[in-house]
PDB file of C-alpha atoms and ligand atoms in Angstrom:
ATOM      1  CA  MET A  59     -34.001 326.221  19.563  1.00 91.00           C
ATOM      2  CA  ARG A  60     -34.962 327.093  23.162  1.00 95.00           C
ATOM      3  CA  ILE A  61     -35.352 324.161  25.509  1.00 96.00           C
ATOM      4  CA  GLY A  62     -36.831 324.610  29.085  1.00 98.00           C
ATOM      5  CA  LEU A  63     -36.159 322.127  31.717  1.00 98.00           C
ATOM      6  CA  PHE A  64     -36.565 321.889  35.492  1.00 98.00           C
ATOM      7  CA  ASP A  65     -35.851 319.948  38.659  1.00 98.00           C
ATOM      8  CA  SER A  66     -35.680 320.630  42.445  1.00 98.00           C
ATOM      9  CA  GLY A  67     -31.963 321.129  42.233  1.00 98.00           C
ATOM     10  CA  ILE A  68     -28.924 319.613  40.504  1.00 98.00           C
ATOM     11  CA  GLY A  69     -30.621 316.426  39.486  1.00 98.00           C
ATOM     12  CA  GLY A  70     -31.602 317.886  36.179  1.00 98.00           C
ATOM     13  CA  LEU A  71     -27.956 318.377  35.370  1.00 98.00           C
ATOM     14  CA  THR A  72     -27.797 314.617  34.501  1.00 98.00           C
ATOM     15  CA  VAL A  73     -30.617 315.154  31.881  1.00 98.00           C
ATOM     16  CA  LEU A  74     -29.041 318.294  30.664  1.00 98.00           C
ATOM     17  CA  ALA A  75     -25.879 316.396  29.998  1.00 98.00           C
ATOM     18  CA  GLN A  76     -27.792 314.027  27.722  1.00 98.00           C
ATOM     19  CA  LEU A  77     -29.636 316.790  26.037  1.00 97.00           C
ATOM     20  CA  VAL A  78     -26.483 318.663  25.307  1.00 97.00           C
ATOM     21  CA  LYS A  79     -24.996 315.459  23.844  1.00 96.00           C
ATOM     22  CA  TYR A  80     -27.741 315.277  21.295  1.00 95.00           C
ATOM     23  CA  THR A  81     -28.629 318.952  20.811  1.00 94.00           C
ATOM     24  CA  PRO A  82     -25.566 321.020  21.747  1.00 94.00           C
ATOM     25  CA  GLU A  83     -26.583 324.030  19.634  1.00 92.00           C
ATOM     26  CA  ALA A  84     -29.755 324.737  21.733  1.00 94.00           C
ATOM     27  CA  GLU A  85     -30.157 327.440  24.314  1.00 95.00           C
ATOM     28  CA  TYR A  86     -31.220 325.889  27.619  1.00 97.00           C
ATOM     29  CA  PHE A  87     -33.428 327.494  30.306  1.00 98.00           C
ATOM     30  CA  TYR A  88     -32.999 325.404  33.500  1.00 98.00           C
ATOM     31  CA  VAL A  89     -35.143 326.070  36.609  1.00 98.00           C
ATOM     32  CA  ALA A  90     -33.835 324.622  39.806  1.00 98.00           C
ATOM     33  CA  ASP A  91     -36.646 325.226  42.377  1.00 98.00           C
ATOM     34  CA  THR A  92     -34.330 325.023  45.398  1.00 98.00           C
ATOM     35  CA  LEU A  93     -36.924 326.871  47.527  1.00 98.00           C
ATOM     36  CA  ASN A  94     -39.276 323.978  47.225  1.00 98.00           C
ATOM     37  CA  ALA A  95     -36.681 321.144  47.303  1.00 98.00           C
ATOM     38  CA  PRO A  96     -36.964 318.379  47.927  1.00 98.00           C
ATOM     39  CA  PHE A  97     -40.040 317.416  45.754  1.00 98.00           C
ATOM     40  CA  GLY A  98     -39.912 313.776  46.661  1.00 98.00           C
ATOM     41  CA  THR A  99     -41.363 314.195  50.158  1.00 98.00           C
ATOM     42  CA  LYS A 100     -44.326 316.329  49.014  1.00 98.00           C
ATOM     43  CA  THR A 101     -47.880 315.335  48.137  1.00 98.00           C
ATOM     44  CA  GLN A 102     -49.342 315.085  44.589  1.00 98.00           C
ATOM     45  CA  ASP A 103     -51.116 318.493  44.931  1.00 98.00           C
ATOM     46  CA  GLN A 104     -47.928 320.224  46.164  1.00 98.00           C
ATOM     47  CA  VAL A 105     -45.679 318.826  43.447  1.00 98.00           C
ATOM     48  CA  LEU A 106     -48.243 319.526  40.692  1.00 98.00           C
ATOM     49  CA  THR A 107     -48.702 323.094  41.871  1.00 98.00           C
ATOM     50  CA  ILE A 108     -44.859 323.614  41.877  1.00 98.00           C
ATOM     51  CA  SER A 109     -44.531 322.022  38.440  1.00 98.00           C
ATOM     52  CA  LEU A 110     -47.186 324.031  36.810  1.00 97.00           C
ATOM     53  CA  LYS A 111     -45.778 327.331  38.172  1.00 97.00           C
ATOM     54  CA  VAL A 112     -42.320 326.411  36.768  1.00 98.00           C
ATOM     55  CA  ILE A 113     -43.770 325.449  33.472  1.00 98.00           C
ATOM     56  CA  SER A 114     -45.663 328.682  33.218  1.00 97.00           C
ATOM     57  CA  PHE A 115     -42.478 330.581  33.971  1.00 98.00           C
ATOM     58  CA  LEU A 116     -40.652 328.646  31.205  1.00 98.00           C
ATOM     59  CA  GLN A 117     -43.518 329.285  28.771  1.00 97.00           C
ATOM     60  CA  LYS A 118     -43.197 332.996  29.426  1.00 97.00           C
ATOM     61  CA  LEU A 119     -39.600 332.858  28.522  1.00 97.00           C
ATOM     62  CA  GLY A 120     -40.583 331.608  25.129  1.00 97.00           C
ATOM     63  CA  VAL A 121     -39.200 328.165  25.173  1.00 97.00           C
ATOM     64  CA  ASP A 122     -39.944 325.792  22.248  1.00 95.00           C
ATOM     65  CA  CYS A 123     -40.587 322.821  24.571  1.00 97.00           C
ATOM     66  CA  VAL A 124     -40.448 321.802  28.198  1.00 98.00           C
ATOM     67  CA  VAL A 125     -38.422 318.840  29.451  1.00 98.00           C
ATOM     68  CA  THR A 126     -39.372 317.730  32.944  1.00 98.00           C
ATOM     69  CA  ALA A 127     -35.962 316.645  34.278  1.00 98.00           C
ATOM     70  CA  CYS A 128     -37.485 315.259  37.376  1.00 98.00           C
ATOM     71  CA  ASN A 129     -39.310 311.964  37.861  1.00 98.00           C
ATOM     72  CA  THR A 130     -41.313 313.301  40.791  1.00 98.00           C
ATOM     73  CA  ALA A 131     -42.745 316.273  38.830  1.00 98.00           C
ATOM     74  CA  ASP A 132     -43.239 314.260  35.771  1.00 98.00           C
ATOM     75  CA  SER A 133     -45.124 311.582  37.724  1.00 98.00           C
ATOM     76  CA  SER A 134     -47.456 314.196  39.209  1.00 98.00           C
ATOM     77  CA  ILE A 135     -48.062 315.839  35.805  1.00 97.00           C
ATOM     78  CA  ARG A 136     -48.922 312.472  34.222  1.00 96.00           C
ATOM     79  CA  SER A 137     -51.372 311.590  37.117  1.00 96.00           C
ATOM     80  CA  ALA A 138     -53.200 314.909  36.552  1.00 96.00           C
ATOM     81  CA  ARG A 139     -53.470 314.292  32.786  1.00 92.00           C
ATOM     82  CA  ILE A 140     -53.155 317.986  32.026  1.00 90.00           C
ATOM     83  CA  ASP A 141     -52.845 319.450  28.441  1.00 90.00           C
ATOM     84  CA  LEU A 142     -49.825 321.829  28.875  1.00 92.00           C
ATOM     85  CA  GLN A 143     -50.300 323.753  25.615  1.00 91.00           C
ATOM     86  CA  ILE A 144     -46.580 323.390  24.865  1.00 95.00           C
ATOM     87  CA  PRO A 145     -44.449 320.518  23.370  1.00 96.00           C
ATOM     88  CA  TYR A 146     -43.759 318.541  26.436  1.00 97.00           C
ATOM     89  CA  PHE A 147     -41.303 315.778  27.285  1.00 97.00           C
ATOM     90  CA  GLY A 148     -41.050 313.994  30.582  1.00 97.00           C
ATOM     91  CA  ILE A 149     -38.260 311.954  31.970  1.00 98.00           C
ATOM     92  CA  LEU A 150     -40.913 309.160  32.028  1.00 98.00           C
ATOM     93  CA  ASP A 151     -41.016 309.158  28.247  1.00 96.00           C
ATOM     94  CA  PHE A 152     -38.074 306.724  28.158  1.00 97.00           C
ATOM     95  CA  GLU A 153     -37.461 303.532  26.067  1.00 96.00           C
ATOM     96  CA  ILE A 154     -36.034 300.353  27.475  1.00 96.00           C
ATOM     97  CA  PRO A 155     -34.234 297.510  25.800  1.00 94.00           C
ATOM     98  CA  GLU A 156     -36.539 294.865  24.547  1.00 93.00           C
ATOM     99  CA  ASP A 157     -35.020 292.029  26.538  1.00 94.00           C
ATOM    100  CA  MET A 158     -35.550 293.763  29.870  1.00 97.00           C
ATOM    101  CA  LYS A 159     -37.984 291.427  31.754  1.00 97.00           C
ATOM    102  CA  LYS A 160     -37.216 292.203  35.355  1.00 98.00           C
ATOM    103  CA  ALA A 161     -36.167 295.560  36.845  1.00 98.00           C
ATOM    104  CA  ALA A 162     -35.652 297.333  40.199  1.00 98.00           C
ATOM    105  CA  VAL A 163     -36.352 300.950  40.253  1.00 98.00           C
ATOM    106  CA  ILE A 164     -34.812 303.348  42.828  1.00 98.00           C
ATOM    107  CA  ALA A 165     -36.626 306.672  43.120  1.00 98.00           C
ATOM    108  CA  THR A 166     -37.848 309.361  45.458  1.00 98.00           C
ATOM    109  CA  LYS A 167     -40.446 308.550  48.079  1.00 98.00           C
ATOM    110  CA  PHE A 168     -43.120 310.212  45.840  1.00 98.00           C
ATOM    111  CA  THR A 169     -42.221 308.444  42.640  1.00 98.00           C
ATOM    112  CA  ALA A 170     -41.777 304.964  44.303  1.00 98.00           C
ATOM    113  CA  GLU A 171     -45.098 305.206  46.098  1.00 98.00           C
ATOM    114  CA  SER A 172     -46.962 306.431  42.922  1.00 98.00           C
ATOM    115  CA  GLY A 173     -46.270 303.133  41.236  1.00 98.00           C
ATOM    116  CA  VAL A 174     -45.703 304.964  37.984  1.00 98.00           C
ATOM    117  CA  TYR A 175     -42.637 302.935  36.969  1.00 98.00           C
ATOM    118  CA  SER A 176     -44.439 299.598  37.592  1.00 98.00           C
ATOM    119  CA  ARG A 177     -47.198 300.822  35.239  1.00 98.00           C
ATOM    120  CA  ILE A 178     -44.876 301.996  32.461  1.00 98.00           C
ATOM    121  CA  LEU A 179     -42.556 299.247  32.608  1.00 98.00           C
ATOM    122  CA  ARG A 180     -45.294 296.497  32.623  1.00 98.00           C
ATOM    123  CA  SER A 181     -46.892 298.258  29.632  1.00 97.00           C
ATOM    124  CA  LYS A 182     -43.460 297.841  27.953  1.00 97.00           C
ATOM    125  CA  GLY A 183     -43.407 294.136  28.583  1.00 97.00           C
ATOM    126  CA  VAL A 184     -41.414 294.045  31.860  1.00 98.00           C
ATOM    127  CA  GLU A 185     -42.728 291.141  33.978  1.00 98.00           C
ATOM    128  CA  GLU A 186     -41.310 291.878  37.367  1.00 98.00           C
ATOM    129  CA  VAL A 187     -40.677 295.312  38.853  1.00 98.00           C
ATOM    130  CA  ILE A 188     -39.748 296.348  42.316  1.00 98.00           C
ATOM    131  CA  GLU A 189     -39.792 300.096  43.286  1.00 98.00           C
ATOM    132  CA  ILE A 190     -37.706 301.173  46.077  1.00 98.00           C
ATOM    133  CA  PRO A 191     -37.841 304.580  47.754  1.00 98.00           C
ATOM    134  CA  CYS A 192     -34.359 306.039  48.278  1.00 98.00           C
ATOM    135  CA  GLN A 193     -35.230 309.719  49.202  1.00 98.00           C
ATOM    136  CA  SER A 194     -32.065 310.030  51.310  1.00 98.00           C
ATOM    137  CA  PHE A 195     -29.854 309.730  48.180  1.00 98.00           C
ATOM    138  CA  VAL A 196     -31.229 313.213  46.963  1.00 98.00           C
ATOM    139  CA  LYS A 197     -29.725 314.930  50.098  1.00 98.00           C
ATOM    140  CA  ILE A 198     -26.474 312.899  49.673  1.00 98.00           C
ATOM    141  CA  VAL A 199     -26.146 314.237  46.099  1.00 98.00           C
ATOM    142  CA  GLU A 200     -27.215 317.854  46.904  1.00 98.00           C
ATOM    143  CA  GLU A 201     -24.941 317.972  50.032  1.00 98.00           C
ATOM    144  CA  ASP A 202     -21.905 316.463  48.234  1.00 97.00           C
ATOM    145  CA  LEU A 203     -21.738 313.412  50.465  1.00 98.00           C
ATOM    146  CA  ILE A 204     -21.377 310.996  47.556  1.00 98.00           C
ATOM    147  CA  ASN A 205     -18.097 309.684  48.747  1.00 97.00           C
ATOM    148  CA  SER A 206     -18.975 309.652  52.356  1.00 98.00           C
ATOM    149  CA  PRO A 207     -19.643 306.795  54.692  1.00 98.00           C
ATOM    150  CA  MET A 208     -23.277 307.900  54.854  1.00 98.00           C
ATOM    151  CA  ALA A 209     -23.679 307.221  51.155  1.00 98.00           C
ATOM    152  CA  ASP A 210     -22.366 303.639  51.543  1.00 98.00           C
ATOM    153  CA  GLU A 211     -24.722 303.111  54.542  1.00 98.00           C
ATOM    154  CA  GLU A 212     -27.730 304.390  52.783  1.00 98.00           C
ATOM    155  CA  ILE A 213     -27.106 302.528  49.567  1.00 98.00           C
ATOM    156  CA  GLU A 214     -26.870 299.298  51.660  1.00 98.00           C
ATOM    157  CA  ASN A 215     -29.949 300.160  53.794  1.00 97.00           C
ATOM    158  CA  CYS A 216     -32.170 301.273  50.858  1.00 97.00           C
ATOM    159  CA  MET A 217     -31.228 298.764  48.344  1.00 98.00           C
ATOM    160  CA  SER A 218     -30.684 295.563  50.394  1.00 96.00           C
ATOM    161  CA  THR A 219     -33.985 293.911  49.088  1.00 96.00           C
ATOM    162  CA  ILE A 220     -32.388 293.752  45.669  1.00 97.00           C
ATOM    163  CA  ARG A 221     -29.895 291.187  47.153  1.00 96.00           C
ATOM    164  CA  ASN A 222     -32.685 288.662  47.690  1.00 92.00           C
ATOM    165  CA  THR A 223     -33.811 288.791  44.004  1.00 96.00           C
ATOM    166  CA  ASP A 224     -32.325 287.651  40.649  1.00 97.00           C
ATOM    167  CA  ILE A 225     -32.884 291.138  39.171  1.00 98.00           C
ATOM    168  CA  SER A 226     -30.026 292.493  37.275  1.00 97.00           C
ATOM    169  CA  ASN A 227     -31.349 295.768  35.861  1.00 98.00           C
ATOM    170  CA  LEU A 228     -31.543 298.846  37.991  1.00 98.00           C
ATOM    171  CA  ILE A 229     -33.373 301.830  36.778  1.00 98.00           C
ATOM    172  CA  LEU A 230     -32.309 305.181  38.150  1.00 98.00           C
ATOM    173  CA  GLY A 231     -35.778 306.669  38.715  1.00 98.00           C
ATOM    174  CA  CYS A 232     -34.564 310.007  40.053  1.00 99.00           C
ATOM    175  CA  THR A 233     -32.458 312.363  38.168  1.00 98.00           C
ATOM    176  CA  HIS A 234     -30.194 312.912  41.112  1.00 98.00           C
ATOM    177  CA  PHE A 235     -29.161 309.236  41.181  1.00 98.00           C
ATOM    178  CA  PRO A 236     -26.868 309.005  38.143  1.00 98.00           C
ATOM    179  CA  PHE A 237     -24.377 311.101  40.393  1.00 98.00           C
ATOM    180  CA  LEU A 238     -24.322 307.939  42.715  1.00 98.00           C
ATOM    181  CA  ALA A 239     -23.839 305.443  39.872  1.00 98.00           C
ATOM    182  CA  ASP A 240     -20.268 304.530  40.673  1.00 98.00           C
ATOM    183  CA  ARG A 241     -21.066 304.172  44.416  1.00 98.00           C
ATOM    184  CA  ILE A 242     -24.010 301.914  43.603  1.00 98.00           C
ATOM    185  CA  LYS A 243     -21.964 299.939  41.205  1.00 98.00           C
ATOM    186  CA  ALA A 244     -19.207 299.460  43.989  1.00 98.00           C
ATOM    187  CA  HIS A 245     -22.009 297.860  46.193  1.00 98.00           C
ATOM    188  CA  PHE A 246     -23.925 296.006  43.551  1.00 98.00           C
ATOM    189  CA  PRO A 247     -21.313 295.167  40.772  1.00 97.00           C
ATOM    190  CA  LYS A 248     -23.643 292.725  38.997  1.00 96.00           C
ATOM    191  CA  LEU A 249     -26.432 295.350  38.336  1.00 98.00           C
ATOM    192  CA  THR A 250     -26.772 296.996  34.893  1.00 98.00           C
ATOM    193  CA  LEU A 251     -27.731 300.655  35.572  1.00 98.00           C
ATOM    194  CA  PHE A 252     -30.226 302.285  33.202  1.00 98.00           C
ATOM    195  CA  ASP A 253     -30.700 306.135  33.049  1.00 98.00           C
ATOM    196  CA  PRO A 254     -33.915 307.068  31.407  1.00 98.00           C
ATOM    197  CA  ALA A 255     -32.536 310.516  30.403  1.00 98.00           C
ATOM    198  CA  GLN A 256     -30.594 309.060  27.396  1.00 96.00           C
ATOM    199  CA  SER A 257     -33.674 307.959  25.400  1.00 96.00           C
ATOM    200  CA  VAL A 258     -35.674 311.043  26.397  1.00 97.00           C
ATOM    201  CA  ALA A 259     -32.765 313.323  25.158  1.00 97.00           C
ATOM    202  CA  LYS A 260     -32.781 311.459  21.866  1.00 96.00           C
ATOM    203  CA  LYS A 261     -36.574 311.929  21.430  1.00 96.00           C
ATOM    204  CA  VAL A 262     -36.202 315.696  22.092  1.00 96.00           C
ATOM    205  CA  SER A 263     -33.418 316.071  19.409  1.00 93.00           C
ATOM    206  CA  GLN A 264     -35.462 314.091  16.847  1.00 92.00           C
ATOM    207  CA  LYS A 265     -38.525 316.245  17.394  1.00 86.00           C
ATOM    208  CA  PHE A 266     -36.911 319.533  16.234  1.00 78.00           C
ATOM    209  CA  VAL A 267     -35.230 320.518  12.952  1.00 72.00           C
ATOM    210  CA  LYS A 268     -31.597 321.303  13.694  1.00 72.00           C
ATOM    211  CA  THR A 269     -30.660 324.972  13.164  1.00 70.00           C
ATOM    212  CA  ASN A 270     -27.191 326.544  13.218  1.00 67.00           C
ATOM    213  CA  ASP A 271     -28.304 329.938  14.401  1.00 66.00           C
ATOM    214  CA  ASN A 272     -28.258 329.220  18.146  1.00 70.00           C
ATOM    215  CA  GLN A 273     -25.134 329.111  20.176  1.00 80.00           C
ATOM    216  CA  GLY A 274     -25.307 326.561  22.932  1.00 93.00           C
ATOM    217  CA  LYS A 275     -25.758 328.239  26.300  1.00 96.00           C
ATOM    218  CA  VAL A 276     -27.442 327.480  29.675  1.00 98.00           C
ATOM    219  CA  ASN A 277     -29.446 330.001  31.609  1.00 98.00           C
ATOM    220  CA  PHE A 278     -30.072 328.804  35.088  1.00 98.00           C
ATOM    221  CA  TYR A 279     -32.818 330.227  37.256  1.00 98.00           C
ATOM    222  CA  VAL A 280     -32.732 329.343  40.963  1.00 98.00           C
ATOM    223  CA  THR A 281     -35.443 330.011  43.567  1.00 98.00           C
ATOM    224  CA  LYS A 282     -33.122 330.030  46.646  1.00 98.00           C
ATOM    225  CA  ASP A 283     -29.428 330.323  47.427  1.00 98.00           C
ATOM    226  CA  PRO A 284     -27.952 331.086  43.919  1.00 98.00           C
ATOM    227  CA  SER A 285     -24.443 331.080  45.269  1.00 98.00           C
ATOM    228  CA  GLY A 286     -24.764 327.705  46.731  1.00 98.00           C
ATOM    229  CA  PHE A 287     -26.174 326.414  43.456  1.00 98.00           C
ATOM    230  CA  LEU A 288     -23.393 328.237  41.485  1.00 98.00           C
ATOM    231  CA  ALA A 289     -20.781 326.314  43.432  1.00 98.00           C
ATOM    232  CA  LYS A 290     -22.432 322.982  42.470  1.00 98.00           C
ATOM    233  CA  ILE A 291     -22.643 323.963  38.818  1.00 97.00           C
ATOM    234  CA  VAL A 292     -19.015 324.920  38.751  1.00 97.00           C
ATOM    235  CA  LYS A 293     -18.176 321.555  40.247  1.00 97.00           C
ATOM    236  CA  TYR A 294     -20.217 319.615  37.557  1.00 98.00           C
ATOM    237  CA  GLN A 295     -19.680 321.999  34.571  1.00 97.00           C
ATOM    238  CA  SER A 296     -17.995 319.280  32.647  1.00 97.00           C
ATOM    239  CA  LEU A 297     -21.344 317.455  32.342  1.00 97.00           C
ATOM    240  CA  PHE A 298     -22.666 320.036  29.905  1.00 97.00           C
ATOM    241  CA  SER A 299     -19.676 322.200  28.910  1.00 95.00           C
ATOM    242  CA  LEU A 300     -21.511 325.275  27.755  1.00 97.00           C
ATOM    243  CA  PRO A 301     -21.247 328.844  28.829  1.00 97.00           C
ATOM    244  CA  PHE A 302     -23.903 329.645  31.528  1.00 98.00           C
ATOM    245  CA  THR A 303     -25.365 332.253  33.888  1.00 98.00           C
ATOM    246  CA  VAL A 304     -27.133 331.789  37.181  1.00 98.00           C
ATOM    247  CA  GLN A 305     -29.844 334.093  38.384  1.00 98.00           C
ATOM    248  CA  GLN A 306     -32.405 334.115  41.257  1.00 98.00           C
ATOM    249  CA  ILE A 307     -36.031 334.189  40.475  1.00 98.00           C
ATOM    250  CA  ASP A 308     -39.321 334.390  42.508  1.00 96.00           C
ATOM    251  CA  LEU A 309     -41.793 332.058  40.935  1.00 95.00           C
ATOM    252  CA  GLU A 310     -44.686 333.763  42.778  1.00 89.00           C
ATOM    253  CA  ASP A 311     -43.858 337.162  41.178  1.00 84.00           C
ATOM    254  CA  SER A 312     -43.478 335.606  37.752  1.00 76.00           C
ATOM    255  CA  GLN A 313     -47.079 334.363  37.927  1.00 72.00           C
ATOM    256  CA  ARG A 314     -48.399 337.915  38.183  1.00 69.00           C
TER     257      ARG A 314
HETATM  258  N1  DGL B 696     -34.579 314.847  40.919  1.00 56.48           N
HETATM  259  C1  DGL B 696     -35.884 314.604  41.198  1.00 56.48           C
HETATM  260  C2  DGL B 696     -36.518 313.415  40.659  1.00 56.48           C
HETATM  261  O1  DGL B 696     -36.037 312.860  39.649  1.00 56.48           O
HETATM  262  C3  DGL B 696     -36.417 315.076  42.591  1.00 56.48           C
HETATM  263  C4  DGL B 696     -35.674 314.857  43.892  1.00 56.48           C
HETATM  264  C5  DGL B 696     -36.296 315.592  44.941  1.00 56.48           C
HETATM  265  O2  DGL B 696     -36.470 316.774  45.007  1.00 56.48           O
HETATM  266  O3  DGL B 696     -36.835 314.803  45.946  1.00 56.48           O
HETATM  267  O4  DGL B 696     -37.534 312.836  41.232  1.00 56.48           O
END
């Protein structure tokens, strides 16, 4: 089975980690569109255009399905209601525990402002939702500042509104944010953190018949700075523990 996935950078690794847990035998094709990163500060049109180019690249590689390992991209695709002509899973196809009645969501500027989480969570029976933009967390993760004073300051600055509520569930609405889970927990020990990737990865594994003919492997495709990306992959390799390659691609060329 060939699974395509994409993000603006290393955020999708947190989704890949969950996918590999359920479907270790698959061959993964992961596009990190580092040239267009970050996605979260862009407009609907910009994010959609980028996403469709990446999906078309993955389709040409012959993947069996596409997993959008990026809330921002999935949110733009959902708003556009496009039929992608390939089995498609978005990070927003998550399930929540039945007893979740109140939730805070931290996400990119784009995702938080789109209100997509409020709509989805309310349709699943959640009565109170607050969506908080935490765009600076993306840079903190990409630039390996997770254990820096800047991370502590930004967590306090961005998430302080949660302190005035009785909300105990925190949804990590950006795939970069699970990297910050321990730091967030240190500041907000009473919050239960929820990563949508787990239930999405389960859905992907249930959709396809297991085969033994594939050997787990990850092919990374990067649109800028492959060596910088490789260094990050090496650091987080234990998240997916499969052999991998990294190559640079030009998404414009691939559309021709
Ligand atoms: N990891 C992405 C998300 O889940 C996008 C982060 C960014 O590029 O702003 O939204």
